[in-house]
CSV table of C-alpha atoms in Angstrom, one decimal:
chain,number,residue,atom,x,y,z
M,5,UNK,CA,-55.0,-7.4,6.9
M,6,UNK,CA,-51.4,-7.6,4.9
M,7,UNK,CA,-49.3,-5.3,5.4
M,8,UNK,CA,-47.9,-2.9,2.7
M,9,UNK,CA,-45.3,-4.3,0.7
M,10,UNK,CA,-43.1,-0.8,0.4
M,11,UNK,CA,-43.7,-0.9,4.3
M,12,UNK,CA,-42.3,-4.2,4.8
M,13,UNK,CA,-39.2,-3.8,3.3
M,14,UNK,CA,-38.7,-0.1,5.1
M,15,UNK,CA,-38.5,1.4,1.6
M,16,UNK,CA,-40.8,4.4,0.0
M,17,UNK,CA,-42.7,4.0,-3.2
M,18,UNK,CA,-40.7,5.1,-6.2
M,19,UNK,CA,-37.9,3.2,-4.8
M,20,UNK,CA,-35.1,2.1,-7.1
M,21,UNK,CA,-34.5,-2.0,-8.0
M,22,UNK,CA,-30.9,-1.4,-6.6
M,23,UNK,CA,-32.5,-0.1,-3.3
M,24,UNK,CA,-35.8,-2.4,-3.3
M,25,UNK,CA,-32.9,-5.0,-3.3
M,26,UNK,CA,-30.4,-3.8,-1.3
M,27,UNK,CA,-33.2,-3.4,1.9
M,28,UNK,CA,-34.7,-6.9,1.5
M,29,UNK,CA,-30.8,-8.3,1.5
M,30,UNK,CA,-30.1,-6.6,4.9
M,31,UNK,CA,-33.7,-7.7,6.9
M,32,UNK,CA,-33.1,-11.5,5.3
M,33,UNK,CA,-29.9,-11.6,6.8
M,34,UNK,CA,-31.8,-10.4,10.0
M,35,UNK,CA,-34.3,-12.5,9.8
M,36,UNK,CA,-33.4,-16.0,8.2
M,37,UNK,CA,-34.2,-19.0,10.1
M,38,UNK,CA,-30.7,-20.4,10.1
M,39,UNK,CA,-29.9,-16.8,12.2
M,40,UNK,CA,-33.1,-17.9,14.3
M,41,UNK,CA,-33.4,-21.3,14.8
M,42,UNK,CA,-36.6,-21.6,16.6
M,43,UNK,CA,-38.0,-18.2,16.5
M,44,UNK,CA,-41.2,-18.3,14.9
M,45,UNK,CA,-41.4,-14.6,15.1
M,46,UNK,CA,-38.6,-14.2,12.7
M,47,UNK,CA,-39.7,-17.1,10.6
M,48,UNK,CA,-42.9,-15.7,9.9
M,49,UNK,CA,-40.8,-12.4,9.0
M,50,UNK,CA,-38.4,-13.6,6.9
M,51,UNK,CA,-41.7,-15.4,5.3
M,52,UNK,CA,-43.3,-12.0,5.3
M,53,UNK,CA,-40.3,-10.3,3.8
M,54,UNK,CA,-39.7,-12.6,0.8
M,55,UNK,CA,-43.8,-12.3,-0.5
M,56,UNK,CA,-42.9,-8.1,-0.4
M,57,UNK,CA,-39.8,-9.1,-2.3
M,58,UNK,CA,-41.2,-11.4,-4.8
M,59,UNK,CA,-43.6,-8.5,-5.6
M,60,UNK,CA,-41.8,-5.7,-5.8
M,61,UNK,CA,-38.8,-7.1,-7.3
M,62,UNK,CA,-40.8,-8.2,-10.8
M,63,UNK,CA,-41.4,-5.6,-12.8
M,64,UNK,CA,-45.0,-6.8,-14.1
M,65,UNK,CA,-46.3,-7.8,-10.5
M,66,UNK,CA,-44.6,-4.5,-8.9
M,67,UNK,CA,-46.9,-2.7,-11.6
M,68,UNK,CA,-49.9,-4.5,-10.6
M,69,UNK,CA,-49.5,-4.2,-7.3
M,70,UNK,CA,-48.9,-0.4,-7.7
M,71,UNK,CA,-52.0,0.1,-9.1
M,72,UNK,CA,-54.4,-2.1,-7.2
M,73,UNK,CA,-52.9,-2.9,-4.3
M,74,UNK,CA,-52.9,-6.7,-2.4
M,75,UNK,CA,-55.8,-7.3,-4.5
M,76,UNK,CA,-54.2,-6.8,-7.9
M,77,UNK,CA,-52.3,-10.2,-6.8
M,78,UNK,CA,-55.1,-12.4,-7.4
M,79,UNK,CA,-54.0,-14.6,-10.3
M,80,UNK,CA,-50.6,-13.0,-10.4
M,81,UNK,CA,-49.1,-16.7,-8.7
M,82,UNK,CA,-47.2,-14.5,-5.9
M,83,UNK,CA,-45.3,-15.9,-3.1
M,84,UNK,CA,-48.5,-15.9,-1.2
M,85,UNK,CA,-50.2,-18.0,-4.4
M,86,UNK,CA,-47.7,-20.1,-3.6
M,87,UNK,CA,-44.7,-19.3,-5.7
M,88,UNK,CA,-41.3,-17.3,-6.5
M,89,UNK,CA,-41.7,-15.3,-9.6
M,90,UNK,CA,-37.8,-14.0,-9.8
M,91,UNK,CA,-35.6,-17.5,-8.0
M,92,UNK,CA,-32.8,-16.6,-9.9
M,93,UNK,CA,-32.2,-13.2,-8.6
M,94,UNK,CA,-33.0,-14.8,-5.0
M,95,UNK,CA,-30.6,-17.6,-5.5
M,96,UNK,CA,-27.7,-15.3,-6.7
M,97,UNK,CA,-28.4,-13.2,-3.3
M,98,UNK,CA,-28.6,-16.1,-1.0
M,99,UNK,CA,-25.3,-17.4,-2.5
M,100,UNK,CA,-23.6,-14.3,-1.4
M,101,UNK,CA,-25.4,-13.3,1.9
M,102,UNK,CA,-25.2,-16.9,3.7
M,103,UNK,CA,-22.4,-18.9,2.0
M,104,UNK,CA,-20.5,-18.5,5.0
M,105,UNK,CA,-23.3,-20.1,7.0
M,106,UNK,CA,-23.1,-23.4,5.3
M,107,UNK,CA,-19.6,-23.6,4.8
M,108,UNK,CA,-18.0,-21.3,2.3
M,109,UNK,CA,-18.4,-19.1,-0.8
M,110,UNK,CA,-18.3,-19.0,-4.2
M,111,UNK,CA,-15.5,-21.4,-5.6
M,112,UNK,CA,-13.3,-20.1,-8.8
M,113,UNK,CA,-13.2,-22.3,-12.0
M,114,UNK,CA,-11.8,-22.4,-15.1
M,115,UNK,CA,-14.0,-21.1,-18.3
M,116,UNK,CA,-14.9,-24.9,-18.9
M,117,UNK,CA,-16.4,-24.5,-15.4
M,118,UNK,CA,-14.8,-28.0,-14.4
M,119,UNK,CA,-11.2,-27.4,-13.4
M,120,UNK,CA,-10.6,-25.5,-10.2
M,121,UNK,CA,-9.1,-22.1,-10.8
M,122,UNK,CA,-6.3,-21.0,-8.1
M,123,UNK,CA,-5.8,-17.8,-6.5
M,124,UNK,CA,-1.9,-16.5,-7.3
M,125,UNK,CA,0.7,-16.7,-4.5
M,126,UNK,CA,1.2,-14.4,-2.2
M,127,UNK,CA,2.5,-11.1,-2.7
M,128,UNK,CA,5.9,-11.0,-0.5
M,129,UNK,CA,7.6,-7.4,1.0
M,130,UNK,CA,11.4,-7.2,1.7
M,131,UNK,CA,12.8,-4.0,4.1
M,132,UNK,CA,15.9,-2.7,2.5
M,133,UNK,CA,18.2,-0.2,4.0
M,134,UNK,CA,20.3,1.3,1.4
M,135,UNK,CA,23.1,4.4,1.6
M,136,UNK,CA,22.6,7.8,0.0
M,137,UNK,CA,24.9,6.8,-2.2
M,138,UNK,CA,23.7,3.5,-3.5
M,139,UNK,CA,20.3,5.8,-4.0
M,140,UNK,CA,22.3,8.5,-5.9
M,141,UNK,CA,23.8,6.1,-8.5
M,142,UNK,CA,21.8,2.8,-8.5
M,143,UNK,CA,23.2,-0.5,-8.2
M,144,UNK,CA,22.2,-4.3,-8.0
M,145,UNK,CA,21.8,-6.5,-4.7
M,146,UNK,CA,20.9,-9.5,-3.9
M,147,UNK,CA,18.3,-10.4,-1.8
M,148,UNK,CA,17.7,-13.4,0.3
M,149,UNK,CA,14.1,-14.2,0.8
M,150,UNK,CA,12.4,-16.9,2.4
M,151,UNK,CA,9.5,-17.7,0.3
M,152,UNK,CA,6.8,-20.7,-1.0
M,153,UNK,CA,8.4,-22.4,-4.3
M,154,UNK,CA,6.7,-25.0,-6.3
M,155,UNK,CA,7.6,-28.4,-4.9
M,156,UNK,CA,10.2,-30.0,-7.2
M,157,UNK,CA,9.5,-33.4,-6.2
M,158,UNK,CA,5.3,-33.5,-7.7
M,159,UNK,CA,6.2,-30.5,-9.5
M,160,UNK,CA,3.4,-28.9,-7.9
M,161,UNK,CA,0.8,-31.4,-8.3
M,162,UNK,CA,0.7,-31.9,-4.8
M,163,UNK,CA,0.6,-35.9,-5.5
M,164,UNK,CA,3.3,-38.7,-4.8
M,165,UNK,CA,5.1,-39.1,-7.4
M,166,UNK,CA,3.6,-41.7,-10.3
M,167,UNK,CA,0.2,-40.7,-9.1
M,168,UNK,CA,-2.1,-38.0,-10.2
M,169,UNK,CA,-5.3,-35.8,-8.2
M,170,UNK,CA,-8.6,-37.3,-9.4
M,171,UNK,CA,-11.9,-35.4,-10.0
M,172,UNK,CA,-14.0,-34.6,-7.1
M,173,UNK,CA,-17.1,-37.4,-7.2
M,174,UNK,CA,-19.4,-34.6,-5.3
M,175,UNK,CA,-18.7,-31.8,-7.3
M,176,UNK,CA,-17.4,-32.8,-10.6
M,177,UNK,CA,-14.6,-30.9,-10.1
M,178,UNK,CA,-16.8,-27.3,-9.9
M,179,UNK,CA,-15.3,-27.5,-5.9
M,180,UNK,CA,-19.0,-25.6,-5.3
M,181,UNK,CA,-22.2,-27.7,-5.1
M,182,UNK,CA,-25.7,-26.8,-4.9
M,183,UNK,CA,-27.6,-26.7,-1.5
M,184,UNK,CA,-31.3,-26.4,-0.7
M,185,UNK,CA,-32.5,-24.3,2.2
M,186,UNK,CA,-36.8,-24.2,2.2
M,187,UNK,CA,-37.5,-21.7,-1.0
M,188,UNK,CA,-33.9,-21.0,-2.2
M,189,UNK,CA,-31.3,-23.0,-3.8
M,190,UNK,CA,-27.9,-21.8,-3.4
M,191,UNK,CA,-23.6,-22.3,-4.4
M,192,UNK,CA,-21.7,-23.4,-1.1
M,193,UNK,CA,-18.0,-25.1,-1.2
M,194,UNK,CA,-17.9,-29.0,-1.7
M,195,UNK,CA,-17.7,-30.3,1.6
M,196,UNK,CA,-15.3,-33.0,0.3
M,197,UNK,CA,-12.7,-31.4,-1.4
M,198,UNK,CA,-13.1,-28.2,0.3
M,199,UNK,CA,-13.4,-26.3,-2.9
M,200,UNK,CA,-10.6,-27.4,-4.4
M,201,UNK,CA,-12.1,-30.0,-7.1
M,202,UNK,CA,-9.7,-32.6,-7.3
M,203,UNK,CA,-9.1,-35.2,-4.6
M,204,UNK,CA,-5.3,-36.3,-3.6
M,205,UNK,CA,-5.4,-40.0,-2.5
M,206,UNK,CA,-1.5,-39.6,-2.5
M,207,UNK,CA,0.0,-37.2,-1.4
M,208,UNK,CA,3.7,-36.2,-2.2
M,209,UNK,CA,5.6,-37.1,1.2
M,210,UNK,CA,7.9,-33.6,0.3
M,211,UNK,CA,5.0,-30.6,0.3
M,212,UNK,CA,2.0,-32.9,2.1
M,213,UNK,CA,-0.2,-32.3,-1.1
M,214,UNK,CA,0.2,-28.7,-0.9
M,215,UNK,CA,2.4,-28.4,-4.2
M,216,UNK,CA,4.3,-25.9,-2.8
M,217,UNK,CA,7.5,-25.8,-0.2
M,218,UNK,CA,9.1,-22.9,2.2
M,219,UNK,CA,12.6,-22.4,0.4
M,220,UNK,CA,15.2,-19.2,0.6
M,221,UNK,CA,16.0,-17.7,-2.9
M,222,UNK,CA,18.6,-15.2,-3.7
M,223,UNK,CA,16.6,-12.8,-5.4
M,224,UNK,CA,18.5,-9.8,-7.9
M,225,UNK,CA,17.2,-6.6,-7.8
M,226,UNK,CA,18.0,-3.4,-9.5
M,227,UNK,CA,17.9,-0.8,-7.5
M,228,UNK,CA,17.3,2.4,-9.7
M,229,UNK,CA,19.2,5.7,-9.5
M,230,UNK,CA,17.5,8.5,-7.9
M,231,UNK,CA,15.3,6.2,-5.6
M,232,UNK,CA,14.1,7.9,-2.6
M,233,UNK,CA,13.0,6.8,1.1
M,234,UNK,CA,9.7,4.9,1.1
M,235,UNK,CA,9.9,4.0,-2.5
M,236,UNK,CA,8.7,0.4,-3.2
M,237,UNK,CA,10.2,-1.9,-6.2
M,238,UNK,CA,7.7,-4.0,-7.6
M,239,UNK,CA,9.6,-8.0,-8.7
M,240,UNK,CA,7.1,-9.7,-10.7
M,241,UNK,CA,6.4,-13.1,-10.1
M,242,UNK,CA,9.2,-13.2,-6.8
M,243,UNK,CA,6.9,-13.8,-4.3
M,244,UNK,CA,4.9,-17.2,-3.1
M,245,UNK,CA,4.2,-19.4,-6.1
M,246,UNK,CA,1.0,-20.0,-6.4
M,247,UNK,CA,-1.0,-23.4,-5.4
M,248,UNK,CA,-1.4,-26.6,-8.0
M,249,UNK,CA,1.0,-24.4,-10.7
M,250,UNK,CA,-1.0,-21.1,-10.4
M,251,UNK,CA,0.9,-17.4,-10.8
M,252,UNK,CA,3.0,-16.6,-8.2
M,253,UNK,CA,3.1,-13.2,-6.4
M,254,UNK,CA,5.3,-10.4,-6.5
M,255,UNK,CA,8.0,-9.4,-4.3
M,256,UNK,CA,7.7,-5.7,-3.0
M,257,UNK,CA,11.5,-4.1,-2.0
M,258,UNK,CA,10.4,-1.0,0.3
M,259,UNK,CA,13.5,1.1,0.0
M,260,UNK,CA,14.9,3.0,3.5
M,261,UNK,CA,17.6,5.5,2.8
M,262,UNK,CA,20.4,5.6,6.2
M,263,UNK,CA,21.5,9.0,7.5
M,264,UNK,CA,24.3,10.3,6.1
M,265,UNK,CA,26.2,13.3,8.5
M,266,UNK,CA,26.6,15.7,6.7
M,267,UNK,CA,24.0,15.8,4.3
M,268,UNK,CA,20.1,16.1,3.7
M,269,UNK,CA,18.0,14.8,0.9
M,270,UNK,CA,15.0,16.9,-0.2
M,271,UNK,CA,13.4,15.3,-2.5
M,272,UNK,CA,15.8,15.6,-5.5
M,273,UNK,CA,17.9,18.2,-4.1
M,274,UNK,CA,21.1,17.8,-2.1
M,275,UNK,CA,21.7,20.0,1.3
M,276,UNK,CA,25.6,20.5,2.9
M,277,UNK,CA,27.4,23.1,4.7
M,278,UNK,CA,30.7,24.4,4.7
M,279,UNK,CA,32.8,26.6,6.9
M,280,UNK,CA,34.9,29.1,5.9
M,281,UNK,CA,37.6,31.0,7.1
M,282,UNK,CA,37.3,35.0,7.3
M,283,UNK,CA,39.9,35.2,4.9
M,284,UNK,CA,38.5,33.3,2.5
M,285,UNK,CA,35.2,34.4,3.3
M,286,UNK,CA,35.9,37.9,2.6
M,287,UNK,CA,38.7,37.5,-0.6
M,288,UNK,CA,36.4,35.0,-2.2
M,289,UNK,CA,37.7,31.5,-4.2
M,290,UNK,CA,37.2,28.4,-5.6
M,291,UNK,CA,36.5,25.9,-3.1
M,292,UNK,CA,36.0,22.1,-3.3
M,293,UNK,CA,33.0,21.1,-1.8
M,294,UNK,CA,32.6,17.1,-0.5
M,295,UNK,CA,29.4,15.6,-1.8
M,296,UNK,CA,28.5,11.8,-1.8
M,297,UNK,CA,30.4,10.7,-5.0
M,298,UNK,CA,33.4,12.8,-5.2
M,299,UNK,CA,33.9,17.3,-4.9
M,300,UNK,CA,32.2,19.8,-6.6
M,301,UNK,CA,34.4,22.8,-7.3
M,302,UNK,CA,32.2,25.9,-5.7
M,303,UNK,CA,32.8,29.7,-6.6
M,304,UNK,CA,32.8,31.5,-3.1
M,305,UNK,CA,32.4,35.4,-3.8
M,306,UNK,CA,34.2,38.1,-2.0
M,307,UNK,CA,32.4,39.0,0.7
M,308,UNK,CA,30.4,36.6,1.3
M,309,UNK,CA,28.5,36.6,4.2
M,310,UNK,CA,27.5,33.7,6.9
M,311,UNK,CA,24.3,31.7,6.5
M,312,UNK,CA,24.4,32.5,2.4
M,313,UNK,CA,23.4,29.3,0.2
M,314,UNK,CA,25.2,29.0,-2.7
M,315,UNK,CA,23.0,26.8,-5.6
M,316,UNK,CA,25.0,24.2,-8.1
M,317,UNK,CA,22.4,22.8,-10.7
M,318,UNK,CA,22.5,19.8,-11.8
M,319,UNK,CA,24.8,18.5,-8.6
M,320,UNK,CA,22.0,16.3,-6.5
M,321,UNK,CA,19.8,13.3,-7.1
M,322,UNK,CA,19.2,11.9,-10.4
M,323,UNK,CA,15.3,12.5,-11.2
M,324,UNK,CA,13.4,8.8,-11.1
M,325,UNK,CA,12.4,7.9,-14.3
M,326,UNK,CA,14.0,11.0,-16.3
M,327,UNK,CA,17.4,10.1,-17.8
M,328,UNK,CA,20.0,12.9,-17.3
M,329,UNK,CA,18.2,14.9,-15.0
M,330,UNK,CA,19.1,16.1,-11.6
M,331,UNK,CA,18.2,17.9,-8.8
M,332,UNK,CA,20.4,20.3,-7.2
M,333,UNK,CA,23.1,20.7,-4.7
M,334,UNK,CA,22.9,23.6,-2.1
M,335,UNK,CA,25.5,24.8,0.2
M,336,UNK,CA,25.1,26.6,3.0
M,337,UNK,CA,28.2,28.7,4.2
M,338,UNK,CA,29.3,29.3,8.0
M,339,UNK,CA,32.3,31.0,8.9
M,340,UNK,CA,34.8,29.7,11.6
M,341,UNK,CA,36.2,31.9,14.0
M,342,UNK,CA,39.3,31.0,15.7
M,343,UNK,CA,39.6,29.9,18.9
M,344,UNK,CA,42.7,31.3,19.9
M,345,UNK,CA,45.4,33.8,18.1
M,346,UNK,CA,49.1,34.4,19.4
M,347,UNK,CA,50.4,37.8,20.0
M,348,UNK,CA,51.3,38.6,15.9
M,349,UNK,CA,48.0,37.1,14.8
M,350,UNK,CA,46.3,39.1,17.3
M,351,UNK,CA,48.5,42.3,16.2
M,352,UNK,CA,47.6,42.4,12.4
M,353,UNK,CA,43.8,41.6,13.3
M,354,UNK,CA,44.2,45.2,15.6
M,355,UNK,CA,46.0,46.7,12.8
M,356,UNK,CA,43.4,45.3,10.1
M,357,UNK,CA,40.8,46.1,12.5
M,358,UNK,CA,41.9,50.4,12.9
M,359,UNK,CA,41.8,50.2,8.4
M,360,UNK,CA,38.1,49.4,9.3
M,361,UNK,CA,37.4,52.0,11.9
M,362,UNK,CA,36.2,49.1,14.4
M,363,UNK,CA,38.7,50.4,16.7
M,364,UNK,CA,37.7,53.5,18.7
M,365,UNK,CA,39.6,56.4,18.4
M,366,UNK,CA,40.8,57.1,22.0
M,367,UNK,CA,41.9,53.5,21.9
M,368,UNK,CA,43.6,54.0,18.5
M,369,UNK,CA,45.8,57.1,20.2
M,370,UNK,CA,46.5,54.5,23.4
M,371,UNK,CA,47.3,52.0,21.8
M,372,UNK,CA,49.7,50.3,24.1
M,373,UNK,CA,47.1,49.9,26.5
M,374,UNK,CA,44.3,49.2,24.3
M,375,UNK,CA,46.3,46.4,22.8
M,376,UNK,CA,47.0,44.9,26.5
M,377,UNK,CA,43.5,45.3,27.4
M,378,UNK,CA,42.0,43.4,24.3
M,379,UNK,CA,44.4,41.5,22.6
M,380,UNK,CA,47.4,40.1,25.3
């Protein structure tokens, strides 16, 4: 007695084309005799499988079947009547599942469907370490890059000189021919010219009938203000060029900012210190802050105390993309305090110190020995 079709295929009834398909792709990969040479087990599987999918995947037999079962096939010319009601769907699958088996996949062509149609080059990537500053205002550089150019000699023909590729005899130049395995008829790569279409009976003695050549180019790029670590810079058409005259790929610049002492970016804001003297800390002035590209006159308020951050809009990265927009600069202020004082520094600090009742008063009315003890 057959077994149900739903149940040979591992699916439920009510299943979807999509998943009716997507289970009989995965057990004839399993299954296929080319995956089992002489199991007759899995032959008579895979032979098994394709009659539930032949069913099931026509919309007139699946109704049949639905209604009356393995007898509602009579008549119907099923695969066990002895054909394939739906090849073409079966050939598209077998074209994709077990290209790889016979020797390749699915070749590219041209709309004409006789000219071979070339992937692009190879996309190419370039590390470049630039400074803060170079990020802050932009500049050009020029990169040397070892890439594939077209080869000047066959101008990527890829055939000596005077010569020219001639059509493929196997495939007409499709670089895909059709192969026969038991039911199904399937697309693998022309064994011949390996899916490229054309045969080279000469080829050019420079790139050995590839068309293209390893060079080093001196490639410009425009490195734009505001930039930031991590950023990539996209040159079109700067990487490999592409086989037999197709589109090259791109260069990508991945952008690495270097330290700089002193100073942290975050994202479009600026980060320094300063240090200040007590003096000026507490009377307060203008003072000239070093950035990356010059000094940026900063207000210091009397009074102000260590560990403030002072904010200057408008005073750190340029904005990526946004014309005349910043980020801004912060400064955060420490105070220095000195080392070492002689004997009339150390005297006007007591003396400032008594204004500010940080002196006590018993030392204040001793002061002789107060000022030996502390400040000698």
């Amino acid at each position: 007695m057959k077994k149900d079709f739903y149940e040979v295929l591992g699916v439920q009834r009510g299943a979807s084309a999509d998943e009716i398909k997507k289970a009989y792709r995965h057990l004839a990969i399993k299954y296929h005799p080319d995956r089992n040479p002489g199991n007759k087990e899995a032959e008579e599987k895979f032979k098994e499988i394709n009659e539930a999918y032949d069913v099931l995947s026509n919309p007139q037999k699946k109704q049949q079947y639905d209604a009356f079962g393995h007898e509602g096939m009579n008549g119907m010319g099923g695969a066990g009547a002895g054909g394939f009601g739906n090849m073409g769907d079966m050939g598209d699958i077998f074209g994709d599942i077990f290209g790889d088996i016979f020797g390749g996949g699915r070749a590219g062509r041209s709309s004409g469907g006789a000219q071979r149609q070339y992937r692009k080059g190879a996309d190419l990537r370039y590390d470049l370490d630039i400074s803060m500053l170079d990020a802050m205002t932009g500049k050009e550089v020029a990169l040397d890059v070892t890439k594939r150019d077209t080869c000047q000699t066959c101008g990527g023909t890829g055939a000596k000189a005077g010569t020219t590729p001639k059509t493929c005899p196997q495939c007409k130049g499709r670089g895909q021919v059709r192969v026969s395995q038991g039911f199904f008829s399937f697309s693998q790569t022309c064994p011949k010219c390996h899916g490229e279409g054309q045969i080279i009976d000469n080829p050019c003695p420079t790139c050995r009938g590839t068309g293209t050549i390893r060079t080093n180019k001196t490639i410009k790029v425009r490195i734009p203000q505001g930039v930031n670590d991590g950023s990539t810079l996209r040159v079109s058409g700067a990487g490999d060029a592409g086989p037999k005259g197709a589109q090259p790929g791109d260069l990508y610049v991945v952008i690495h900012l270097k330290k700089q002492p002193g100073f942290v970016r975050e994202g479009d804001d600026l980060h320094t210190e300063i240090r200040l003297t007590f003096a000026q800390a507490s009377l307060g002035m203008e003072y000239e802050v070093p950035v990356l590209d010059g000094k940026v006159k900063v207000k210091i308020a009397p009074g102000t105390q260590p560990g403030t951050t002072l904010r200057v809009r408008d005073q750190g990265f340029p904005k990526l993309g946004r014309r005349g927009v910043r980020g801004d600069l912060y400064v955060k202020v420490n105070i220095n305090v000195p080392k070492s004082l002689n004997s009339e520094q150390k005297k006007a600090l007591f003396e400032f110190a008594k204004t500010m009742g940080e002196v006590p008063k018993d030392a204040v009315q001793k002061n002789d020995s107060f000022f030996k003890k502390f400040f000698s």
